[in-house]
mmCIF file of C-alpha atoms and ligand atoms in Angstrom:
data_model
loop_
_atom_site.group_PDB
_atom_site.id
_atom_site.type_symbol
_atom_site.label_atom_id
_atom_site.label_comp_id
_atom_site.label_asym_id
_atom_site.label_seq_id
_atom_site.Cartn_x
_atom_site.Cartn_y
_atom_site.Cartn_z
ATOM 1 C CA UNK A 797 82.513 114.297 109.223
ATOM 2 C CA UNK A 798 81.723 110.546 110.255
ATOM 3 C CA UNK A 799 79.310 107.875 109.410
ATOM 4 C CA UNK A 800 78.784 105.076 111.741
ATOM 5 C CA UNK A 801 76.851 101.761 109.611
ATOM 6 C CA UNK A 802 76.220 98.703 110.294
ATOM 7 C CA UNK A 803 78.737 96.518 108.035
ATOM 8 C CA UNK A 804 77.289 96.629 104.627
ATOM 9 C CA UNK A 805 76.352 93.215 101.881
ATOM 10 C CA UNK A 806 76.635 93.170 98.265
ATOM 11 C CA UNK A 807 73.738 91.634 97.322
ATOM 12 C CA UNK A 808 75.061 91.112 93.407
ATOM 13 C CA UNK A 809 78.998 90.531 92.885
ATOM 14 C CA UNK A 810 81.309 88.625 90.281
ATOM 15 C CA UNK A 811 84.846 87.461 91.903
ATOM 16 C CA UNK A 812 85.999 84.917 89.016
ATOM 17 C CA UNK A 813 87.812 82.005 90.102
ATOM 18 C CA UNK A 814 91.911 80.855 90.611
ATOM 19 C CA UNK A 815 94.310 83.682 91.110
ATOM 20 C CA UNK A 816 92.273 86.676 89.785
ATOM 21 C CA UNK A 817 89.846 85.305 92.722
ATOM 22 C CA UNK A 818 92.085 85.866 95.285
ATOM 23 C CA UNK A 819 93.375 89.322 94.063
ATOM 24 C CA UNK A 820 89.783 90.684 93.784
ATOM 25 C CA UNK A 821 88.185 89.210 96.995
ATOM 26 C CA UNK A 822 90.090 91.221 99.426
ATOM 27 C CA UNK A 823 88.577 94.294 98.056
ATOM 28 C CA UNK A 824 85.095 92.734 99.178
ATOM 29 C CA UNK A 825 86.135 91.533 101.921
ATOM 30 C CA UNK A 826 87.356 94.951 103.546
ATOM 31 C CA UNK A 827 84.029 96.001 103.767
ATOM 32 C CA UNK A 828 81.088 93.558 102.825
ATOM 33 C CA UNK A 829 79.676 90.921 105.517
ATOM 34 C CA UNK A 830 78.424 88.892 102.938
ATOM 35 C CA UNK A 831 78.011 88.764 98.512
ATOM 36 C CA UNK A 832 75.648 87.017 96.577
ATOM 37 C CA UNK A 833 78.211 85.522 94.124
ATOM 38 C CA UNK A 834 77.250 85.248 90.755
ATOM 39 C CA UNK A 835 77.973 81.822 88.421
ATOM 40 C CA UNK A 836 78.689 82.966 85.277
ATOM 41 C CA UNK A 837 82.781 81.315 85.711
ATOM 42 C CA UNK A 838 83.494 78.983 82.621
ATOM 43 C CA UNK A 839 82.134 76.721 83.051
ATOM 44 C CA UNK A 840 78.845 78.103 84.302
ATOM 45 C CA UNK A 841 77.848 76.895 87.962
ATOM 46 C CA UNK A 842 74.750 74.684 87.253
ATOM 47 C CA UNK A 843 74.970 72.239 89.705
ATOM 48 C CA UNK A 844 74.106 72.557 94.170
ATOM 49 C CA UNK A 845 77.937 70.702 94.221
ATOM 50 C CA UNK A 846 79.843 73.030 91.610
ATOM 51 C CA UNK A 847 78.359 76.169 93.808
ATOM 52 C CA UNK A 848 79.664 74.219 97.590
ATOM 53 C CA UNK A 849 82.959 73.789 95.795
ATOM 54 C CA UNK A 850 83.117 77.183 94.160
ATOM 55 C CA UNK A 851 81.917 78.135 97.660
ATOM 56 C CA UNK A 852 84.996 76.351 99.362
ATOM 57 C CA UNK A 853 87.560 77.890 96.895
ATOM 58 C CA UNK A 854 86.500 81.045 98.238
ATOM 59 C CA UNK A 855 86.841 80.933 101.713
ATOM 60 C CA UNK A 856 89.873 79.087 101.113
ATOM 61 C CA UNK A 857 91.638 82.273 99.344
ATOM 62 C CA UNK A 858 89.889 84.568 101.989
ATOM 63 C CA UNK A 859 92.503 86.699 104.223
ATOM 64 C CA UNK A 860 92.637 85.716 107.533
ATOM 65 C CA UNK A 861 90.205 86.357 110.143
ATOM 66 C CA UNK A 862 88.250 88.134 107.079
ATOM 67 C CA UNK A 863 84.756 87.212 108.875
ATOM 68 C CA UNK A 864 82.917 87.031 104.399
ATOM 69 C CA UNK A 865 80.453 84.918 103.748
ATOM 70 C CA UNK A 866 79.435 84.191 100.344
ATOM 71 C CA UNK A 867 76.362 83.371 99.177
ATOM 72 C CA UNK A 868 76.508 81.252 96.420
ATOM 73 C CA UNK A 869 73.727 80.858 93.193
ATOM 74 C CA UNK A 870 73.189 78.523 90.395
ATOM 75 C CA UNK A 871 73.310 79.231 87.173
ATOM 76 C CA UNK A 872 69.822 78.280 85.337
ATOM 77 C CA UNK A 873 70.062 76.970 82.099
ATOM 78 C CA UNK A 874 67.029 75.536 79.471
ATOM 79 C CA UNK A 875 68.151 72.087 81.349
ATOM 80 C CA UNK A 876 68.448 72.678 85.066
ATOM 81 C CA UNK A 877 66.369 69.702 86.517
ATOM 82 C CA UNK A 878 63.754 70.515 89.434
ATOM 83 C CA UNK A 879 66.161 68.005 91.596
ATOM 84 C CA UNK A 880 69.100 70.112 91.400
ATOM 85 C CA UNK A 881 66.325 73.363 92.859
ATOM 86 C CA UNK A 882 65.497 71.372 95.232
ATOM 87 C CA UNK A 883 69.101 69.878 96.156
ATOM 88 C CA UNK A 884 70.534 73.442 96.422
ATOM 89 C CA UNK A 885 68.205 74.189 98.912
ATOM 90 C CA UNK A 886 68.543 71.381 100.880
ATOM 91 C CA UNK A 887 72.295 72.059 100.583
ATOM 92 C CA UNK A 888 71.710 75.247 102.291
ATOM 93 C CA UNK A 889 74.482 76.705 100.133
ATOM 94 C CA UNK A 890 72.367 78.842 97.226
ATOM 95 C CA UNK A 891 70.136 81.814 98.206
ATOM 96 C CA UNK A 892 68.885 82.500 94.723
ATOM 97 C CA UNK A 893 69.326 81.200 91.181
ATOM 98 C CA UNK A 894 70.716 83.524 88.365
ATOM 99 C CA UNK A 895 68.429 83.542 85.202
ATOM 100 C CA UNK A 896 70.709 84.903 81.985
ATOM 101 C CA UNK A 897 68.606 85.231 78.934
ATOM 102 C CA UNK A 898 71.247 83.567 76.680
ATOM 103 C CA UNK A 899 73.561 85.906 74.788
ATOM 104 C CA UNK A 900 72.713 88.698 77.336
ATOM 105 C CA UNK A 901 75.488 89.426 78.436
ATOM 106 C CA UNK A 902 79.211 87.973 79.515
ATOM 107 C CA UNK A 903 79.306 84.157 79.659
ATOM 108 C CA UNK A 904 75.565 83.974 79.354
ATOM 109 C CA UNK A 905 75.682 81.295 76.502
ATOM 110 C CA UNK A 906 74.394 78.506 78.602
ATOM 111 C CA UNK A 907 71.347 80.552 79.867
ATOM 112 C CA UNK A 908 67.723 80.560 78.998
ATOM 113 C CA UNK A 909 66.676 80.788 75.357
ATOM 114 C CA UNK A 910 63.011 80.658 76.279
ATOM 115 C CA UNK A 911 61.325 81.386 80.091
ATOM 116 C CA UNK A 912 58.872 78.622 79.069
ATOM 117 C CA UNK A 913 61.696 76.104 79.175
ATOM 118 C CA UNK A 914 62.485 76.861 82.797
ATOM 119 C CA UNK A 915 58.650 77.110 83.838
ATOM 120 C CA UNK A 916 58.519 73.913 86.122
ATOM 121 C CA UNK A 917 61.996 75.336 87.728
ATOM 122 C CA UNK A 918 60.559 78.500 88.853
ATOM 123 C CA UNK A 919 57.114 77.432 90.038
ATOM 124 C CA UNK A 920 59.633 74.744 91.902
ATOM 125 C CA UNK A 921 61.749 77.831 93.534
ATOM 126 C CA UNK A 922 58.028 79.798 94.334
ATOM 127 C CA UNK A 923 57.276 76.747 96.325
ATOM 128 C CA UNK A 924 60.454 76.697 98.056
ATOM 129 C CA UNK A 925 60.419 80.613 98.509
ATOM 130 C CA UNK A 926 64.021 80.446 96.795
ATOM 131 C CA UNK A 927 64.528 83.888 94.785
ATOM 132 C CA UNK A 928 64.996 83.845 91.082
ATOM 133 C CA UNK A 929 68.069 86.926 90.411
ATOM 134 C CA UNK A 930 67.004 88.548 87.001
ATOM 135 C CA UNK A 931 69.584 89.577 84.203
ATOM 136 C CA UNK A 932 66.601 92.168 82.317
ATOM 137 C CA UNK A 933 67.334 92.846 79.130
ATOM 138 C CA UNK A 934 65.953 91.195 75.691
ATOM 139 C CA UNK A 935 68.405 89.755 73.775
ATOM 140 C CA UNK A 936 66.483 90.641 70.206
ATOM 141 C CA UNK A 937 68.670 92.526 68.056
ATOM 142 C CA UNK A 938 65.952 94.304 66.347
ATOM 143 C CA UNK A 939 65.410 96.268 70.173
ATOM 144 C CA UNK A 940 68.209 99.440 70.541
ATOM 145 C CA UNK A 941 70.355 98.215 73.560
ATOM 146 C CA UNK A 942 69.197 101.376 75.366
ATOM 147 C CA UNK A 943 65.412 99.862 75.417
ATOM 148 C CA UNK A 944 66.417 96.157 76.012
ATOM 149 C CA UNK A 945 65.136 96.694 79.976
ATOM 150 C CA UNK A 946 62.151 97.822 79.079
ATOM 151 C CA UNK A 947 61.314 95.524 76.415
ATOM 152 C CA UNK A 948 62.001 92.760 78.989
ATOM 153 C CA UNK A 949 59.825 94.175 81.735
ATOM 154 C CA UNK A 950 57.170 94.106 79.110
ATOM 155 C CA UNK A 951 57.750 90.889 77.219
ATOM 156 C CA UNK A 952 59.237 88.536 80.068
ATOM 157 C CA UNK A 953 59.394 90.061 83.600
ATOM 158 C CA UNK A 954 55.751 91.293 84.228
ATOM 159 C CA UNK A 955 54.313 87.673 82.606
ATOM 160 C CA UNK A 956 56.407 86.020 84.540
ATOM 161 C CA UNK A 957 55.570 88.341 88.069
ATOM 162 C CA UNK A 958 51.884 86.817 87.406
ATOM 163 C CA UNK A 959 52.111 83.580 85.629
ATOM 164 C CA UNK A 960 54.217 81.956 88.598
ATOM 165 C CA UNK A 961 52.489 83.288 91.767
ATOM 166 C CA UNK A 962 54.659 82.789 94.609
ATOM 167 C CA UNK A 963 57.708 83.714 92.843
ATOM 168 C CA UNK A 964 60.114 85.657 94.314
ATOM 169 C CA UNK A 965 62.094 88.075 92.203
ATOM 170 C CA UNK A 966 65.440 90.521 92.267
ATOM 171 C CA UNK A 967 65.563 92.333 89.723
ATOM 172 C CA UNK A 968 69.053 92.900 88.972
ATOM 173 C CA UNK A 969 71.431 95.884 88.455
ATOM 174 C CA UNK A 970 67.854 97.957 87.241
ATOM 175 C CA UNK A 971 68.892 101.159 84.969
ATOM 176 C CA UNK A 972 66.177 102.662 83.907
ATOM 177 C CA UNK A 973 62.642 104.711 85.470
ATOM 178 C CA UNK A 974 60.745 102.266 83.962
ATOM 179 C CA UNK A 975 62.067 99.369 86.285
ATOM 180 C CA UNK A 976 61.921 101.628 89.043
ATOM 181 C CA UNK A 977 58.151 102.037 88.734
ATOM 182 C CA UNK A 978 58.046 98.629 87.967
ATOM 183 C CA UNK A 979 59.312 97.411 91.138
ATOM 184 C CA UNK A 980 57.450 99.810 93.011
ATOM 185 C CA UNK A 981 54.042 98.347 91.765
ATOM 186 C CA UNK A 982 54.598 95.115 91.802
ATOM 187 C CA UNK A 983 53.962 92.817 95.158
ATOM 188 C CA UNK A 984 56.448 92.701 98.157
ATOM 189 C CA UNK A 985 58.059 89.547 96.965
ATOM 190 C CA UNK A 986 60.119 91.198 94.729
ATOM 191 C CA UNK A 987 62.896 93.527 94.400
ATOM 192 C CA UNK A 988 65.489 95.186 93.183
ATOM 193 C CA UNK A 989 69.407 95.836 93.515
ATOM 194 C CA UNK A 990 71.150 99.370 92.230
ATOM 195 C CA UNK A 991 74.769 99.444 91.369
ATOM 196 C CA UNK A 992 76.902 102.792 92.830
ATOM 197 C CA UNK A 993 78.091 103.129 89.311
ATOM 198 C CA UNK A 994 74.579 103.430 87.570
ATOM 199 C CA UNK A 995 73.783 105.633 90.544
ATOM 200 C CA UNK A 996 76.438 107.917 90.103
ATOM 201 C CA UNK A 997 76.968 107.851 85.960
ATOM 202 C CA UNK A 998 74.625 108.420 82.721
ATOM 203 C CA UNK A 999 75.557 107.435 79.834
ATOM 204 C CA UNK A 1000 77.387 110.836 78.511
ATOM 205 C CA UNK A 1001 80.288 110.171 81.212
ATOM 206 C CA UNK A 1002 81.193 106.988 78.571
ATOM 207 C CA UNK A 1003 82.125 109.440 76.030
ATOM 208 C CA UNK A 1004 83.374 112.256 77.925
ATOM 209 C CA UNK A 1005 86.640 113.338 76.911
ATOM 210 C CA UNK A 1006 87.346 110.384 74.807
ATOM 211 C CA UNK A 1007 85.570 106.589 74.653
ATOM 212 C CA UNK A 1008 86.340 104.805 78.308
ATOM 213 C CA UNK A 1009 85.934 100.880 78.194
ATOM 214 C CA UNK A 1010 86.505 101.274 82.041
ATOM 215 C CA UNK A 1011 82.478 102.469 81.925
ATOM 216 C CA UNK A 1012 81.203 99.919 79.666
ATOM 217 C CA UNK A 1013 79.217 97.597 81.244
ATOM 218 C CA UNK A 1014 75.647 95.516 80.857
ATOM 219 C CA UNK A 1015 73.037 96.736 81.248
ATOM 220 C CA UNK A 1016 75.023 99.733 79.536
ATOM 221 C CA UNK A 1017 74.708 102.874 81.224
ATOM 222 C CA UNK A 1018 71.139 105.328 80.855
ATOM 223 C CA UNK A 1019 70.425 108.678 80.377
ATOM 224 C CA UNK A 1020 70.424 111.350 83.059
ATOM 225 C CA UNK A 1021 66.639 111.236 84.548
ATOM 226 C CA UNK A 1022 66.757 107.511 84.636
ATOM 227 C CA UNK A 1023 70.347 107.846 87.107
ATOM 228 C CA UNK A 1024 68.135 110.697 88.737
ATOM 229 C CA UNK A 1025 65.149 108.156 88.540
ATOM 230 C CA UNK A 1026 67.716 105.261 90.479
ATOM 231 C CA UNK A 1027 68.849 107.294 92.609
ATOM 232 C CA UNK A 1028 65.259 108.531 93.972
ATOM 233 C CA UNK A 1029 65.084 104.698 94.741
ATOM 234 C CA UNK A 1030 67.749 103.983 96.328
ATOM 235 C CA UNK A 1031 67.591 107.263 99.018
ATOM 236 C CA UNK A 1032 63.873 106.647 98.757
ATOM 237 C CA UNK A 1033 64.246 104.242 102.169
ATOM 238 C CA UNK A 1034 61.988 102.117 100.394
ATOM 239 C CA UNK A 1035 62.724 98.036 101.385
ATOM 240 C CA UNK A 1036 62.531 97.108 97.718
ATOM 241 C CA UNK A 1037 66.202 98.631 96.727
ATOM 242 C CA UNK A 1038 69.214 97.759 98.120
ATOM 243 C CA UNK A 1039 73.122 97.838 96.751
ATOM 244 C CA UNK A 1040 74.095 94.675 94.366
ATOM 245 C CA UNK A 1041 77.548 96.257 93.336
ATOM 246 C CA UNK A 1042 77.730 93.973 90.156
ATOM 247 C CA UNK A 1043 81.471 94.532 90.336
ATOM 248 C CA UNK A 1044 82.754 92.618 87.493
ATOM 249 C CA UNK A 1045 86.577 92.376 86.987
ATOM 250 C CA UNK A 1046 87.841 92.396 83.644
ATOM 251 C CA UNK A 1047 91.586 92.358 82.512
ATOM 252 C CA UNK A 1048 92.626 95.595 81.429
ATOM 253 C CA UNK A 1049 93.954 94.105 77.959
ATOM 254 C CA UNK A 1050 90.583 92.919 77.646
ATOM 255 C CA UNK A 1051 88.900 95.998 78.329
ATOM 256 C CA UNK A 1052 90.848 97.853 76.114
ATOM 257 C CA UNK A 1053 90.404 96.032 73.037
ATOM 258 C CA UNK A 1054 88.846 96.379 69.909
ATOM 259 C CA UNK A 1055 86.089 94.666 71.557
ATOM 260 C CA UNK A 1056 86.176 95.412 74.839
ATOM 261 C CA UNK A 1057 84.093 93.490 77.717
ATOM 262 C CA UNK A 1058 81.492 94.581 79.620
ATOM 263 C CA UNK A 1059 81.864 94.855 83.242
ATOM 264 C CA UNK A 1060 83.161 97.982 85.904
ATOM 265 C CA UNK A 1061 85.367 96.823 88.827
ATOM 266 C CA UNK A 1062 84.044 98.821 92.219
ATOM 267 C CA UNK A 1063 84.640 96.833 95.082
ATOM 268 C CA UNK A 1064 87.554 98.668 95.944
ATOM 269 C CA UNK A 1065 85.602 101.949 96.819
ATOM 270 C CA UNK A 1066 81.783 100.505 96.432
ATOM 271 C CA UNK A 1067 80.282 101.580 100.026
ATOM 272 C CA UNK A 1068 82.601 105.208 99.451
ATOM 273 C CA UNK A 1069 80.727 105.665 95.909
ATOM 274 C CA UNK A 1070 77.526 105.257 97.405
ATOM 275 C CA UNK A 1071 77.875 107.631 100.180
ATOM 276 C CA UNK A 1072 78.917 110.289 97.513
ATOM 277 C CA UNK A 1073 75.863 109.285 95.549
ATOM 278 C CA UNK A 1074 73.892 109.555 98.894
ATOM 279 C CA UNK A 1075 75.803 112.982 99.869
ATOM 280 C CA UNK A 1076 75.069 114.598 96.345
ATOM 281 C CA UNK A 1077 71.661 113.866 96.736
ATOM 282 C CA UNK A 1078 71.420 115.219 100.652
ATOM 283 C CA UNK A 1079 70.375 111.908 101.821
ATOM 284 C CA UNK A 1080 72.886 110.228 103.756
ATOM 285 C CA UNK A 1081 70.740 109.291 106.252
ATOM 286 C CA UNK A 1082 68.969 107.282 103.890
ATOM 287 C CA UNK A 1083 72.757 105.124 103.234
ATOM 288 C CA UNK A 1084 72.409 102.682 105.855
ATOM 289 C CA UNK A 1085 68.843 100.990 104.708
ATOM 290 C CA UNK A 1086 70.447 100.656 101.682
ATOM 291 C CA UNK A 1087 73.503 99.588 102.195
ATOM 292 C CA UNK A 1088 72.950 97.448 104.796
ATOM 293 C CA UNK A 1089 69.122 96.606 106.041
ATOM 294 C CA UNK A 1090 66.888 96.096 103.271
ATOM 295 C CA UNK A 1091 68.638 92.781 101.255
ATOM 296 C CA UNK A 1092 69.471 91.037 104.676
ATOM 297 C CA UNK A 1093 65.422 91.671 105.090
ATOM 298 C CA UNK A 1094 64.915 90.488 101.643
ATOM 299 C CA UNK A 1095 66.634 87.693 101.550
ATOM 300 C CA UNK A 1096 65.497 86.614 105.449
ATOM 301 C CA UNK A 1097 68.409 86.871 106.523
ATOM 302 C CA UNK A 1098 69.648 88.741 109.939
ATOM 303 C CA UNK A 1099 71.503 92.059 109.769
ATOM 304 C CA UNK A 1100 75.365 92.426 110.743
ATOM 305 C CA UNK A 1101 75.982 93.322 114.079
ATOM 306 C CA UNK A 1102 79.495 94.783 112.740
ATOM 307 C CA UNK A 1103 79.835 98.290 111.733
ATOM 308 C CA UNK A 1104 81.823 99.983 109.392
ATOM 309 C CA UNK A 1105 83.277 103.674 110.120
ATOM 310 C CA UNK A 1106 83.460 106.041 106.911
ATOM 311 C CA UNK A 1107 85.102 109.627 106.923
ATOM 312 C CA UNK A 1108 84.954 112.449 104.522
ATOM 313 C CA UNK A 1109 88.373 112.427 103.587
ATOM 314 C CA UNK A 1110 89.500 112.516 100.137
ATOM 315 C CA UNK A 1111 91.826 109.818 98.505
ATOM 316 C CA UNK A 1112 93.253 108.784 95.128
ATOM 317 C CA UNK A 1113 91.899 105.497 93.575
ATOM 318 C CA UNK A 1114 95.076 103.568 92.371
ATOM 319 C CA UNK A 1115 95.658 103.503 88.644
ATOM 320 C CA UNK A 1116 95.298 99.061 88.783
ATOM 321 C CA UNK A 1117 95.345 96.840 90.761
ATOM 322 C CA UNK A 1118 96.583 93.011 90.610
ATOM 323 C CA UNK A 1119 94.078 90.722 89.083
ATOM 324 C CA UNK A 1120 95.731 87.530 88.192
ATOM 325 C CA UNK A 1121 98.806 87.954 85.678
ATOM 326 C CA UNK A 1122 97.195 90.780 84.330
ATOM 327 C CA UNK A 1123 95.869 93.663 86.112
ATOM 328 C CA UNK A 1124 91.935 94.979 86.721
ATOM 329 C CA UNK A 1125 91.151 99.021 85.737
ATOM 330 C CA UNK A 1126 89.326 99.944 88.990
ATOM 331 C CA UNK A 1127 86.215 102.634 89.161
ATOM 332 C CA UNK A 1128 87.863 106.211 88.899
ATOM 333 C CA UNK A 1129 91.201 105.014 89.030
ATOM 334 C CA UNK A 1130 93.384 107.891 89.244
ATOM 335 C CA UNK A 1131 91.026 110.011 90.480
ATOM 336 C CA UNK A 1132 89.392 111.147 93.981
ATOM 337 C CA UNK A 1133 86.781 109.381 96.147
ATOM 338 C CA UNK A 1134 85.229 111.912 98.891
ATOM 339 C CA UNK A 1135 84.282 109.230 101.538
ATOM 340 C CA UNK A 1136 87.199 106.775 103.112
ATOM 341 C CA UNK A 1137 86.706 103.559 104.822
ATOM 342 C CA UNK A 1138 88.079 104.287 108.199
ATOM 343 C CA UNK A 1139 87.260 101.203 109.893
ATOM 344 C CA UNK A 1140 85.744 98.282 110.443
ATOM 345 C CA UNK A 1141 84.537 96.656 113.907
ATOM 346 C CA UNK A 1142 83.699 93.257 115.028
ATOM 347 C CA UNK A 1143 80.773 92.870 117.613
ATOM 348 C CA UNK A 1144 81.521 90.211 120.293
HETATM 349 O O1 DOR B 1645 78.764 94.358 82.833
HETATM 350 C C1 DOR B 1645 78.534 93.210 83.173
HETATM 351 N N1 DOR B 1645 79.534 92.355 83.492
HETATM 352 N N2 DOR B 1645 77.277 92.786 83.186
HETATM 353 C C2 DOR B 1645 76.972 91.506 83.415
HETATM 354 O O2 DOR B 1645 75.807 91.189 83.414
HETATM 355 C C3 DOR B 1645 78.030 90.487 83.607
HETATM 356 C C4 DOR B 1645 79.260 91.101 84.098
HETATM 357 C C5 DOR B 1645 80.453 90.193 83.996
HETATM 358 O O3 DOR B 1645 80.383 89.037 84.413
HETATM 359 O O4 DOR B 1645 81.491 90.666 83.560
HETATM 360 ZN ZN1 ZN B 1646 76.402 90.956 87.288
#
């Protein structure tokens, strides 16, 4: 069996910077037109010129002939100044601007440590129709981490959906039913991106047979009916959902620590792990919106003519791969993916 797409985007991806950069790109680059790159390097990318010269550094360690385009974002802190919003768009370089409650999650230090901080920013970006990307999760210790979505649908996102009309929102990497249902009644200007591992893993798969750091990530992993409750979404063929991978290389010896970092590498086998999501749930036809329409639509921008051939043909995920002078645990590494990338073709 054969699918024919149109060349996919990842519409939410981490590819660090230097060496590990160039190792982890490739992977991306196989398969994805474009990423929305994420800021959160050390130091955080704040500024319209740190994200052109992150944006540079990329292309410059892209394979030949690789035809990627990244999309870069800032990195919104309690001091961004409207200038810099307004700089990055005239740029023509950021499509969105990461918020990071600060502390929420890896290298989120220099994010927000109160949304009323950043208020002039964001009714700035409403005016501009530039998309604020949404980290969800309260950072108060007194809320379980399994809750800390929904506490911040209730406490931030849904003030902030009305208090700064206009605004346009992705809601990133959602986990749970509640930010499905969320999504799905709010207005048209926002939306949401699903990972393939969230689709694909509750939490139980953490634990099974022994604690893997290889499936910790943030937001951590849900129960069962909210994966079921993700992937309704995502095969829905609703607009609103679309893939952001959120692959986010780690070291191994940093995974595999006593305390370990949060992040799952996927972007050597993304697209594949969503057409098994897609398969198990009999709704391949349902892969290409997701995969490949509805966050080109989202973010204005026009779909790839390019298309990508997968085939049901199992393989064995490598056990590491290179990642700097260490090496990066990949998703199900040493075990089988059931789809294959096949191909990829280049209109014109
Ligand atoms: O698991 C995660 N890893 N979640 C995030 O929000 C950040 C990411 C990273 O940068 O490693
Ligand atoms: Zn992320």
């Amino acid at each position: 069996m054969q699918l024919l797409l149109t060349r996919p985007d990842d519409w939410h991806l981490h590819l660090r910077d230097g060496a590990a950069m160039a190792d982890v790109l490739a992977h991306s680059a196989r398969v994805f037109a474009r990423a929305v790159v994420m800021p959160n390097l050390r130091p955080p990318v704040t500024t319209a010129a740190a994200a052109a010269a992150y944006r540079r550094r990329i292309l410059d360690a892209l394979p030949r002939a690789a035809g990627f385009q990244p999309l870069m974002t800032l990195y919104l802190t309690d001091l961004t100044p409207v200038d810099e919003i307004a700089a990055a768009v005239a740029g023509g370089v950021v499509v969105g601007v990461k918020l990071y409650p600060a502390g929420a999650t890896t290298n989120s230090d220099a994010g927000v440590t109160d949304i009323e901080r950043v208020r002039p920013v964001l009714e700035a970006m409403a005016e501009l129709g530039l998309p604020l990307l949404v980290h969800g999760e309260v950072v108060d210790p007194e809320v379980d981490i399994f809750d800390r979505e929904r506490a911040f649908i209730d406490r931030v996102l849904d003030p902030l959906l009305h208090s700064v009309p206009g605004l346009r929102l992705v809601f990133e990497h959602i986990t749970t039913g509640d930010a499905v249902r969320w999504v799905l009644e709010a207005p048209a200007r926002v939306a949401a991106t699903i990972t393939p591992h969230h689709l694909l893993y509750d939490r139980n798969a953490i634990f099974a047979g022994g604690i893997s750091p290889h499936l910790y990530c943030l937001p951590v992993l849900k129960r069962e009916r909210h994966r079921e409750a993700l992937l309704w979404a995502a095969t829905s063929g609703s607009p609103r959902f679309f893939l952001g991978t959120d692959s986010a290389p780690h070291a191994r010896s940093t995974k595999e620590a006593a305390h370990g970092c949060a992040g799952i590498f996927s972007a050597h086998a993304a697209l594949e792990l969503c057409a098994e999501a897609f398969e198990d749930a009999g709704a391949l036809g349902a892969l290409q919106g997701f995969t490949s329409q509805h966050g080109a639509d989202f973010y204005g921008l026009p779909r790839n003519a390019d298309t990508v051939t997968l085939v049901r043909e199992p393989w064995t995920v490598p056990a590491a791969f290179a990642f700097g002078d260490g090496e990066v645990v990949p998703l199900r590494a040493g075990e089988t993916v059931r789809w294959r990338l096949a191909g990829t073709s280049v209109s014109r």
